[in-house]
Amino acid sequence: MSRKMRIFYLALFLFLPVSAFAYLDPGTGSLLLYAVFGLFATALSAIRNAWYGLRGKLVLFSDVSVSMRMPDVIFHSEGGKYWPVFKPVVQALEMEGIACAYVTPDASDPGLAFKAGGFNAFRPGGEMATIAWMNAARAAMVVSTTPHLDIYMLKRSRGVRKYVHLFHAPTDLCFYEKYAFDWYDCLFTVGTFQERSVRYLETRRGTARKELLPTGCTYYDYMVEEFARQERQATSGTTVLYAPAWGVRSSALTRGAEIIDVLARDGNQVIFRPHPQFYISHKEIIGYLEKRFTGNPLVEIDRNRTGINSMLRSDLMITDLSGVLFDYALLFGKPILLANSEADTGGQEGEELPRPLWDIEASKALSFALIDGELSSLPEQVEAALAFSDKNEERIREFRDRTFYNFGKSGAAAAQNLASLLRGIS
């Protein structure tokens, strides 16, 4: 055996262990595995965001680079269902002579086809591409209906001077997830009840005071116009709109079929229109309800984009704690029966706000009665509520006028507030 081979075998004998007394416990193994997957996911997310950022800078619309030629005001929309919130403001800005841009991820957003002086609407891409574009935007102001700025995906861009939140519903903060508006510079408030909640949370958390500008709910400007365009249809008998919420506040999860059954058996025409999110979060239940009532001439399921036609045709609505309750009351003044007034505020702003919560109290104030216990008395409750219709409409109108800013004229108020903010920035 050569000298080199002897040295090799000696080294192998000295340094190669016969037995490895090593142990990797399951917890450590899982931790290492999660770490590897976490690093991989982080790298993948960084690459994807970099790509979307580059795509946002390069995308062209009508041969104009949207990343380079932006007006002072950019509206950020999450999709077409929010166009009714922005449209009244866009129209009022045209009257003020202020140019604006509208950015949406939704290819079917009606805002993309809207024409107005100084108005430019475009779609950088899908949801992630649009968020990436917004995170690199350059403008004096960004106006958005999206909560949780700088907490979730929508981040503050260094090229934007001021972020403004525009509320899409006339409700308080209590059912938003925590820290929904903490990092906005300015809120266009719907009423004094929102302002009290914002100031309370700022004091409690020690966060900076935001500008609170009285505005109102611009969505109702749009709805009032839509209502005026609708043709009134003569109906026979009583038509009840059952419009449950989604999630844990939904009466449809526990007794939706029973409510529809009782109403139909009493000879009422029933329109079932759940919250749009219901079709996403409760697919099995909506499938069951549709299958059960398909073919019943007294039951209609409304899947239209807006519920204004169903609200117009109905005589009374049954709902839960939801935004549609306010729509029905404030726009039509018709009686409402509240099917569920219970609400869990765990993880939401309402967990920190003082009791009673405004949304719950306002919902009860706008409703004729609360459906409680057995549903056998529901037909009698419907009859009693309808008999009270005239006084109910007057009561709701008084509540509306003393509670909300600029009802039906909030778009003009929002445009004036934006003009004032722009003067302050310049």
Tab-separated table of N, CA and C in Angstrom, residues 203-297:
chain	number	residue	atom	x	y	z
A	203	THR	N	-57.380	59.364	21.809
A	203	THR	CA	-56.973	59.636	23.190
A	203	THR	C	-56.538	58.362	23.890
A	204	ARG	N	-57.296	57.304	23.684
A	204	ARG	CA	-56.996	56.026	24.334
A	204	ARG	C	-55.658	55.451	23.858
A	205	ARG	N	-55.363	55.607	22.576
A	205	ARG	CA	-54.166	54.994	21.989
A	205	ARG	C	-52.976	55.948	21.901
A	206	GLY	N	-53.215	57.229	22.121
A	206	GLY	CA	-52.139	58.194	22.030
A	206	GLY	C	-51.663	58.441	20.616
A	207	THR	N	-52.551	58.247	19.634
A	207	THR	CA	-52.191	58.471	18.236
A	207	THR	C	-52.440	59.935	17.848
A	208	ALA	N	-51.860	60.339	16.731
A	208	ALA	CA	-51.980	61.731	16.275
A	208	ALA	C	-53.429	62.069	15.935
A	209	ARG	N	-53.814	63.306	16.198
A	209	ARG	CA	-55.169	63.756	15.869
A	209	ARG	C	-55.297	63.973	14.365
A	210	LYS	N	-56.341	63.409	13.809
A	210	LYS	CA	-56.602	63.535	12.379
A	210	LYS	C	-57.498	64.747	12.103
A	211	GLU	N	-57.449	65.223	10.875
A	211	GLU	CA	-58.419	66.231	10.450
A	211	GLU	C	-59.754	65.529	10.220
A	212	LEU	N	-60.793	66.025	10.844
A	212	LEU	CA	-62.136	65.471	10.668
A	212	LEU	C	-62.996	66.530	9.995
A	213	LEU	N	-63.361	66.280	8.745
A	213	LEU	CA	-64.115	67.261	7.974
A	213	LEU	C	-65.535	66.768	7.736
A	214	PRO	N	-66.540	67.470	8.266
A	214	PRO	CA	-67.935	67.067	8.064
A	214	PRO	C	-68.279	66.992	6.581
A	215	THR	N	-68.791	65.837	6.159
A	215	THR	CA	-69.046	65.614	4.730
A	215	THR	C	-70.406	64.967	4.494
A	216	GLY	N	-70.643	63.820	5.107
A	216	GLY	CA	-71.834	63.026	4.834
A	216	GLY	C	-71.476	61.779	4.057
A	217	CYS	N	-72.485	61.016	3.689
A	217	CYS	CA	-72.282	59.769	2.955
A	217	CYS	C	-72.591	59.996	1.478
A	218	THR	N	-71.547	60.072	0.661
A	218	THR	CA	-71.720	60.392	-0.758
A	218	THR	C	-72.503	59.320	-1.503
A	219	TYR	N	-72.478	58.111	-0.997
A	219	TYR	CA	-73.225	57.001	-1.605
A	219	TYR	C	-74.709	57.339	-1.751
A	220	TYR	N	-75.238	58.101	-0.797
A	220	TYR	CA	-76.662	58.424	-0.850
A	220	TYR	C	-76.987	59.446	-1.929
A	221	ASP	N	-76.030	60.261	-2.331
A	221	ASP	CA	-76.257	61.141	-3.487
A	221	ASP	C	-76.614	60.295	-4.704
A	222	TYR	N	-75.800	59.258	-4.909
A	222	TYR	CA	-76.003	58.340	-6.042
A	222	TYR	C	-77.339	57.628	-5.928
A	223	MET	N	-77.642	57.131	-4.732
A	223	MET	CA	-78.865	56.341	-4.535
A	223	MET	C	-80.124	57.196	-4.684
A	224	VAL	N	-80.067	58.434	-4.238
A	224	VAL	CA	-81.224	59.323	-4.399
A	224	VAL	C	-81.526	59.535	-5.883
A	225	GLU	N	-80.475	59.715	-6.697
A	225	GLU	CA	-80.670	59.868	-8.142
A	225	GLU	C	-81.213	58.585	-8.766
A	226	GLU	N	-80.675	57.442	-8.352
A	226	GLU	CA	-81.158	56.161	-8.862
A	226	GLU	C	-82.630	55.957	-8.521
A	227	PHE	N	-82.988	56.290	-7.298
A	227	PHE	CA	-84.364	56.157	-6.835
A	227	PHE	C	-85.305	57.007	-7.687
A	228	ALA	N	-84.880	58.220	-8.021
A	228	ALA	CA	-85.718	59.119	-8.822
A	228	ALA	C	-85.928	58.581	-10.233
A	229	ARG	N	-84.962	57.785	-10.735
A	229	ARG	CA	-85.069	57.243	-12.098
A	229	ARG	C	-85.913	55.971	-12.177
A	230	GLN	N	-86.132	55.331	-11.050
A	230	GLN	CA	-86.850	54.068	-11.054
A	230	GLN	C	-88.348	54.276	-11.305
A	231	GLU	N	-88.922	53.376	-12.079
A	231	GLU	CA	-90.362	53.415	-12.312
A	231	GLU	C	-91.087	52.730	-11.154
A	232	ARG	N	-92.152	53.375	-10.684
A	232	ARG	CA	-92.948	52.792	-9.610
A	232	ARG	C	-93.815	51.682	-10.180
A	233	GLN	N	-93.786	50.521	-9.511
A	233	GLN	CA	-94.563	49.378	-9.976
A	233	GLN	C	-95.695	49.093	-8.996
A	234	ALA	N	-96.899	48.985	-9.548
A	234	ALA	CA	-98.046	48.656	-8.705
A	234	ALA	C	-97.980	47.185	-8.318
A	235	THR	N	-98.175	46.894	-7.031
A	235	THR	CA	-98.133	45.510	-6.558
A	235	THR	C	-99.400	45.206	-5.773
A	236	SER	N	-99.759	43.943	-5.768
A	236	SER	CA	-100.894	43.508	-4.972
A	236	SER	C	-100.383	42.710	-3.786
A	237	GLY	N	-101.044	42.851	-2.660
A	237	GLY	CA	-100.601	42.144	-1.474
A	237	GLY	C	-99.392	42.812	-0.832
A	238	THR	N	-98.763	42.090	0.056
A	238	THR	CA	-97.610	42.617	0.792
A	238	THR	C	-96.323	41.959	0.312
A	239	THR	N	-95.335	42.781	0.034
A	239	THR	CA	-94.023	42.278	-0.383
A	239	THR	C	-93.014	42.583	0.723
A	240	VAL	N	-92.356	41.522	1.198
A	240	VAL	CA	-91.371	41.655	2.270
A	240	VAL	C	-89.980	41.369	1.716
A	241	LEU	N	-89.060	42.287	1.956
A	241	LEU	CA	-87.669	42.102	1.564
A	241	LEU	C	-86.902	41.538	2.758
A	242	TYR	N	-86.379	40.328	2.601
A	242	TYR	CA	-85.540	39.733	3.637
A	242	TYR	C	-84.090	39.863	3.191
A	243	ALA	N	-83.346	40.734	3.889
A	243	ALA	CA	-81.973	41.069	3.488
A	243	ALA	C	-81.026	40.834	4.665
A	244	PRO	N	-80.670	39.582	4.927
A	244	PRO	CA	-79.797	39.294	6.072
A	244	PRO	C	-78.358	39.722	5.832
A	245	ALA	N	-77.638	39.918	6.918
A	245	ALA	CA	-76.216	40.216	6.853
A	245	ALA	C	-75.453	38.930	6.569
A	246	TRP	N	-74.124	39.003	6.591
A	246	TRP	CA	-73.307	37.805	6.459
A	246	TRP	C	-72.460	37.664	7.731
A	247	GLY	N	-71.840	36.509	7.900
A	247	GLY	CA	-70.999	36.297	9.075
A	247	GLY	C	-71.822	36.008	10.312
A	248	VAL	N	-71.219	36.218	11.471
A	248	VAL	CA	-71.850	35.830	12.729
A	248	VAL	C	-73.101	36.642	13.031
A	249	ARG	N	-73.276	37.800	12.391
A	249	ARG	CA	-74.457	38.631	12.657
A	249	ARG	C	-75.648	38.230	11.789
A	250	SER	N	-75.504	37.208	10.968
A	250	SER	CA	-76.552	36.864	10.008
A	250	SER	C	-77.620	35.950	10.614
A	251	SER	N	-78.866	36.384	10.542
A	251	SER	CA	-79.988	35.548	10.984
A	251	SER	C	-80.207	34.384	10.026
A	252	ALA	N	-79.720	34.520	8.779
A	252	ALA	CA	-79.910	33.459	7.789
A	252	ALA	C	-79.143	32.191	8.148
A	253	LEU	N	-78.115	32.323	8.981
A	253	LEU	CA	-77.334	31.147	9.368
A	253	LEU	C	-78.107	30.247	10.308
A	254	THR	N	-79.021	30.812	11.077
A	254	THR	CA	-79.739	30.035	12.080
A	254	THR	C	-81.213	29.820	11.748
A	255	ARG	N	-81.874	30.814	11.160
A	255	ARG	CA	-83.306	30.644	10.904
A	255	ARG	C	-83.781	31.345	9.640
A	256	GLY	N	-82.876	31.441	8.659
A	256	GLY	CA	-83.248	32.085	7.411
A	256	GLY	C	-84.368	31.368	6.680
A	257	ALA	N	-84.258	30.052	6.566
A	257	ALA	CA	-85.297	29.276	5.877
A	257	ALA	C	-86.636	29.383	6.599
A	258	GLU	N	-86.591	29.403	7.927
A	258	GLU	CA	-87.825	29.485	8.708
A	258	GLU	C	-88.513	30.834	8.507
A	259	ILE	N	-87.729	31.922	8.472
A	259	ILE	CA	-88.304	33.255	8.253
A	259	ILE	C	-88.999	33.320	6.894
A	260	ILE	N	-88.334	32.818	5.857
A	260	ILE	CA	-88.930	32.820	4.516
A	260	ILE	C	-90.184	31.955	4.490
A	261	ASP	N	-90.132	30.794	5.114
A	261	ASP	CA	-91.278	29.874	5.153
A	261	ASP	C	-92.495	30.522	5.790
A	262	VAL	N	-92.287	31.123	6.963
A	262	VAL	CA	-93.399	31.731	7.701
A	262	VAL	C	-94.036	32.854	6.889
A	263	LEU	N	-93.210	33.686	6.279
A	263	LEU	CA	-93.734	34.797	5.489
A	263	LEU	C	-94.515	34.311	4.271
A	264	ALA	N	-93.960	33.320	3.563
A	264	ALA	CA	-94.613	32.812	2.355
A	264	ALA	C	-95.911	32.083	2.689
A	265	ARG	N	-95.914	31.331	3.779
A	265	ARG	CA	-97.131	30.608	4.167
A	265	ARG	C	-98.271	31.567	4.496
A	266	ASP	N	-97.912	32.769	4.940
A	266	ASP	CA	-98.935	33.767	5.269
A	266	ASP	C	-99.398	34.521	4.026
A	267	GLY	N	-98.874	34.152	2.852
A	267	GLY	CA	-99.307	34.765	1.603
A	267	GLY	C	-98.511	35.985	1.180
A	268	ASN	N	-97.401	36.286	1.868
A	268	ASN	CA	-96.574	37.432	1.490
A	268	ASN	C	-95.656	37.073	0.328
A	269	GLN	N	-95.426	38.037	-0.563
A	269	GLN	CA	-94.387	37.886	-1.568
A	269	GLN	C	-93.057	38.187	-0.885
A	270	VAL	N	-92.072	37.290	-1.013
A	270	VAL	CA	-90.809	37.435	-0.304
A	270	VAL	C	-89.671	37.607	-1.304
A	271	ILE	N	-88.890	38.659	-1.113
A	271	ILE	CA	-87.665	38.861	-1.899
A	271	ILE	C	-86.485	38.572	-0.973
A	272	PHE	N	-85.696	37.586	-1.334
A	272	PHE	CA	-84.528	37.220	-0.525
A	272	PHE	C	-83.282	37.815	-1.173
A	273	ARG	N	-82.663	38.758	-0.462
A	273	ARG	CA	-81.456	39.407	-0.982
A	273	ARG	C	-80.405	39.496	0.140
A	274	PRO	N	-79.582	38.471	0.274
A	274	PRO	CA	-78.541	38.522	1.306
A	274	PRO	C	-77.417	39.473	0.909
A	275	HIS	N	-76.587	39.800	1.875
A	275	HIS	CA	-75.401	40.618	1.615
A	275	HIS	C	-74.552	39.926	0.542
A	276	PRO	N	-73.938	40.688	-0.395
A	276	PRO	CA	-73.127	40.063	-1.456
A	276	PRO	C	-72.040	39.124	-0.933
A	277	GLN	N	-71.479	39.439	0.234
A	277	GLN	CA	-70.427	38.583	0.795
A	277	GLN	C	-70.977	37.221	1.221
A	278	PHE	N	-72.284	37.144	1.425
A	278	PHE	CA	-72.921	35.885	1.817
A	278	PHE	C	-72.652	34.800	0.773
A	279	TYR	N	-72.662	35.192	-0.513
A	279	TYR	CA	-72.444	34.231	-1.590
A	279	TYR	C	-71.020	33.696	-1.602
A	280	ILE	N	-70.098	34.420	-0.975
A	280	ILE	CA	-68.708	33.996	-0.922
A	280	ILE	C	-68.416	33.212	0.352
A	281	SER	N	-68.919	33.715	1.474
A	281	SER	CA	-68.589	33.122	2.775
A	281	SER	C	-69.502	31.976	3.183
A	282	HIS	N	-70.691	31.903	2.619
A	282	HIS	CA	-71.651	30.878	3.040
A	282	HIS	C	-72.249	30.162	1.821
A	283	LYS	N	-71.387	29.617	1.000
A	283	LYS	CA	-71.831	29.014	-0.265
A	283	LYS	C	-72.778	27.844	-0.050
A	284	GLU	N	-72.517	27.021	0.936
A	284	GLU	CA	-73.372	25.857	1.178
A	284	GLU	C	-74.769	26.282	1.600
A	285	ILE	N	-74.850	27.294	2.455
A	285	ILE	CA	-76.164	27.737	2.945
A	285	ILE	C	-76.947	28.411	1.835
A	286	ILE	N	-76.293	29.263	1.048
A	286	ILE	CA	-77.020	29.920	-0.045
A	286	ILE	C	-77.465	28.887	-1.073
A	287	GLY	N	-76.645	27.858	-1.287
A	287	GLY	CA	-77.035	26.789	-2.199
A	287	GLY	C	-78.260	26.045	-1.697
A	288	TYR	N	-78.289	25.786	-0.398
A	288	TYR	CA	-79.431	25.098	0.196
A	288	TYR	C	-80.701	25.939	0.078
A	289	LEU	N	-80.603	27.242	0.396
A	289	LEU	CA	-81.779	28.114	0.350
A	289	LEU	C	-82.297	28.281	-1.077
A	290	GLU	N	-81.394	28.426	-2.026
A	290	GLU	CA	-81.819	28.573	-3.420
A	290	GLU	C	-82.504	27.304	-3.914
A	291	LYS	N	-81.941	26.165	-3.564
A	291	LYS	CA	-82.535	24.893	-3.982
A	291	LYS	C	-83.909	24.690	-3.348
A	292	ARG	N	-84.022	25.075	-2.070
A	292	ARG	CA	-85.275	24.858	-1.347
A	292	ARG	C	-86.414	25.715	-1.886
A	293	PHE	N	-86.121	26.960	-2.281
A	293	PHE	CA	-87.199	27.881	-2.644
A	293	PHE	C	-87.332	28.116	-4.149
A	294	THR	N	-86.461	27.499	-4.946
A	294	THR	CA	-86.620	27.599	-6.393
A	294	THR	C	-87.942	26.946	-6.798
A	295	GLY	N	-88.724	27.641	-7.579
A	295	GLY	CA	-90.025	27.110	-7.995
A	295	GLY	C	-91.169	27.596	-7.136
A	296	ASN	N	-90.870	28.206	-6.004
A	296	ASN	CA	-91.929	28.756	-5.149
A	296	ASN	C	-92.336	30.114	-5.714
A	297	PRO	N	-93.559	30.274	-6.180
A	297	PRO	CA	-93.962	31.536	-6.831
A	297	PRO	C	-93.966	32.733	-5.883
